[in-house]
């Protein structure tokens, strides 16, 4: 009896009812399980069609080679020869793999050397380019747009360039985004992760970082990345510094401006970053994977110091405001100035900020006025009067109802629904201006900076806004220039007229393990 599958005598024979063929039980069971038919006749076959055959146990005969000692020795010799050949093959494969690994490591080392050399050449070229740009006289360098000479600009009869304007498609996009943000704001609640009042009362300076040059000290502007633990500072030394708070290290230093940087902003998408300076230019920077930034566009549409840059809610557009009495609306993707709005009847702009919904622009002037603009029509809407001295800073609350403005006489709070001033803070004397005012992202806290830093609890129009804590100016200059809340108000970043960025928070909460204080 021979198995129809293996061709050998079966140990546990079974026979098919349909074909009468003999099989080894384990072989036919597996075949039926996989295919459901007879392996020989190809008919459908189930286990019910299999009948065991009762036979005596079969003793398999030994192979012919194992019947004698010389045969066994021959079998062992064959197995040994096969083992040696297999070992030789493995050694050859190992030698080949070692050669390939050695070659790959050599290529990697050579590539690293080439990359290091190219980076060095790139840095030297950037330095030479920035030096050349600084040496170019203003009269020989016509206005730049998108980093190229604006030969395509059309000049009108009055000698001013004609801008493309904010087209209806852009207006519709802004209006649609405004509608979406307004709906979301009504449903938004204060996050549970927001730092409570008792935590702010215990805030103290937890680190200080010397980021700017000692021969030109002074931090004039600060911004915090909306989703990364990065802090940007703009200084009197003409540099913008990107600081990684988690590592306590400078991520990148942006050079190129020839005068002090007055304002800077993270865009919050595509690693874009904006700086405005007293050299009349705005620079748009593009971040790289290694944390460095390249200057993508140099915008020279202003004829006086740029005092503020602010990003529109869609993160596709931004506005710059200048002492030349104009503000410019830019397309971030191209660096094109779509519209330049001027008001010759007033003094220059000293600050600017977008409403959280993106259709209202607030500007402050050097003659104490706060002006509100409609972005869709670029039309002036209303004035807020009452300040004395230049308006130094402004901040819209995230609830969309309040506007805080700062000037020499302190801080005024405006109700945008009724267009009136409902509260005034005068924390300092007449000779000490308020330099910065800032709502946190939740709209729960308000920070004021002048000769010190004061944090208030935000209430409503009728209730009192209570002072939570006053932080002293630890720079010794008596002039705090900027203050920003971190995510969930877990810390505050403060800039003064020395070269140090200071972080205030709860002792022990600082993610900066490499604290430095080199005052």
Tab-separated table of N, CA and C in Angstrom, residues 112-128 290:
chain	number	residue	atom	x	y	z
A	112	UNK	N	29.968	64.200	5.049
A	112	UNK	CA	29.958	65.124	6.193
A	112	UNK	C	30.986	66.225	6.011
A	113	UNK	N	32.166	65.868	5.506
A	113	UNK	CA	33.201	66.880	5.268
A	113	UNK	C	32.745	67.895	4.207
A	114	UNK	N	32.120	67.394	3.138
A	114	UNK	CA	31.647	68.294	2.082
A	114	UNK	C	30.547	69.220	2.613
A	115	UNK	N	29.625	68.662	3.412
A	115	UNK	CA	28.544	69.474	3.964
A	115	UNK	C	29.103	70.550	4.887
A	116	UNK	N	30.072	70.190	5.724
A	116	UNK	CA	30.673	71.170	6.627
A	116	UNK	C	31.356	72.290	5.850
A	117	UNK	N	32.052	71.910	4.763
A	117	UNK	CA	32.713	72.938	3.951
A	117	UNK	C	31.696	73.850	3.276
A	118	UNK	N	30.602	73.261	2.747
A	118	UNK	CA	29.575	74.072	2.094
A	118	UNK	C	28.880	75.000	3.081
A	119	UNK	N	28.623	74.523	4.309
A	119	UNK	CA	28.013	75.386	5.323
A	119	UNK	C	28.931	76.560	5.662
A	120	UNK	N	30.213	76.275	5.762
A	120	UNK	CA	31.160	77.348	6.055
A	120	UNK	C	31.170	78.381	4.934
A	121	UNK	N	31.186	77.906	3.678
A	121	UNK	CA	31.162	78.826	2.540
A	121	UNK	C	29.851	79.617	2.506
A	122	UNK	N	28.723	78.931	2.836
A	122	UNK	CA	27.431	79.621	2.863
A	122	UNK	C	27.418	80.730	3.904
A	123	UNK	N	27.907	80.428	5.110
A	123	UNK	CA	27.931	81.436	6.183
A	123	UNK	C	28.818	82.615	5.805
A	124	UNK	N	29.961	82.322	5.174
A	124	UNK	CA	30.841	83.420	4.749
A	124	UNK	C	30.163	84.272	3.688
A	125	UNK	N	29.444	83.627	2.754
A	125	UNK	CA	28.740	84.378	1.713
A	125	UNK	C	27.624	85.234	2.305
A	126	UNK	N	26.889	84.688	3.277
A	126	UNK	CA	25.844	85.478	3.924
A	126	UNK	C	26.424	86.700	4.630
A	127	UNK	N	27.557	86.492	5.319
A	127	UNK	CA	28.189	87.610	6.019
A	127	UNK	C	28.611	88.690	5.033
A	128	UNK	N	29.237	88.278	3.929
A	128	UNK	CA	29.664	89.259	2.931
A	128	UNK	C	28.462	89.968	2.323
A	290	UNK	N	17.307	72.703	10.376
A	290	UNK	CA	18.319	72.724	11.430
A	290	UNK	C	18.125	73.883	12.405
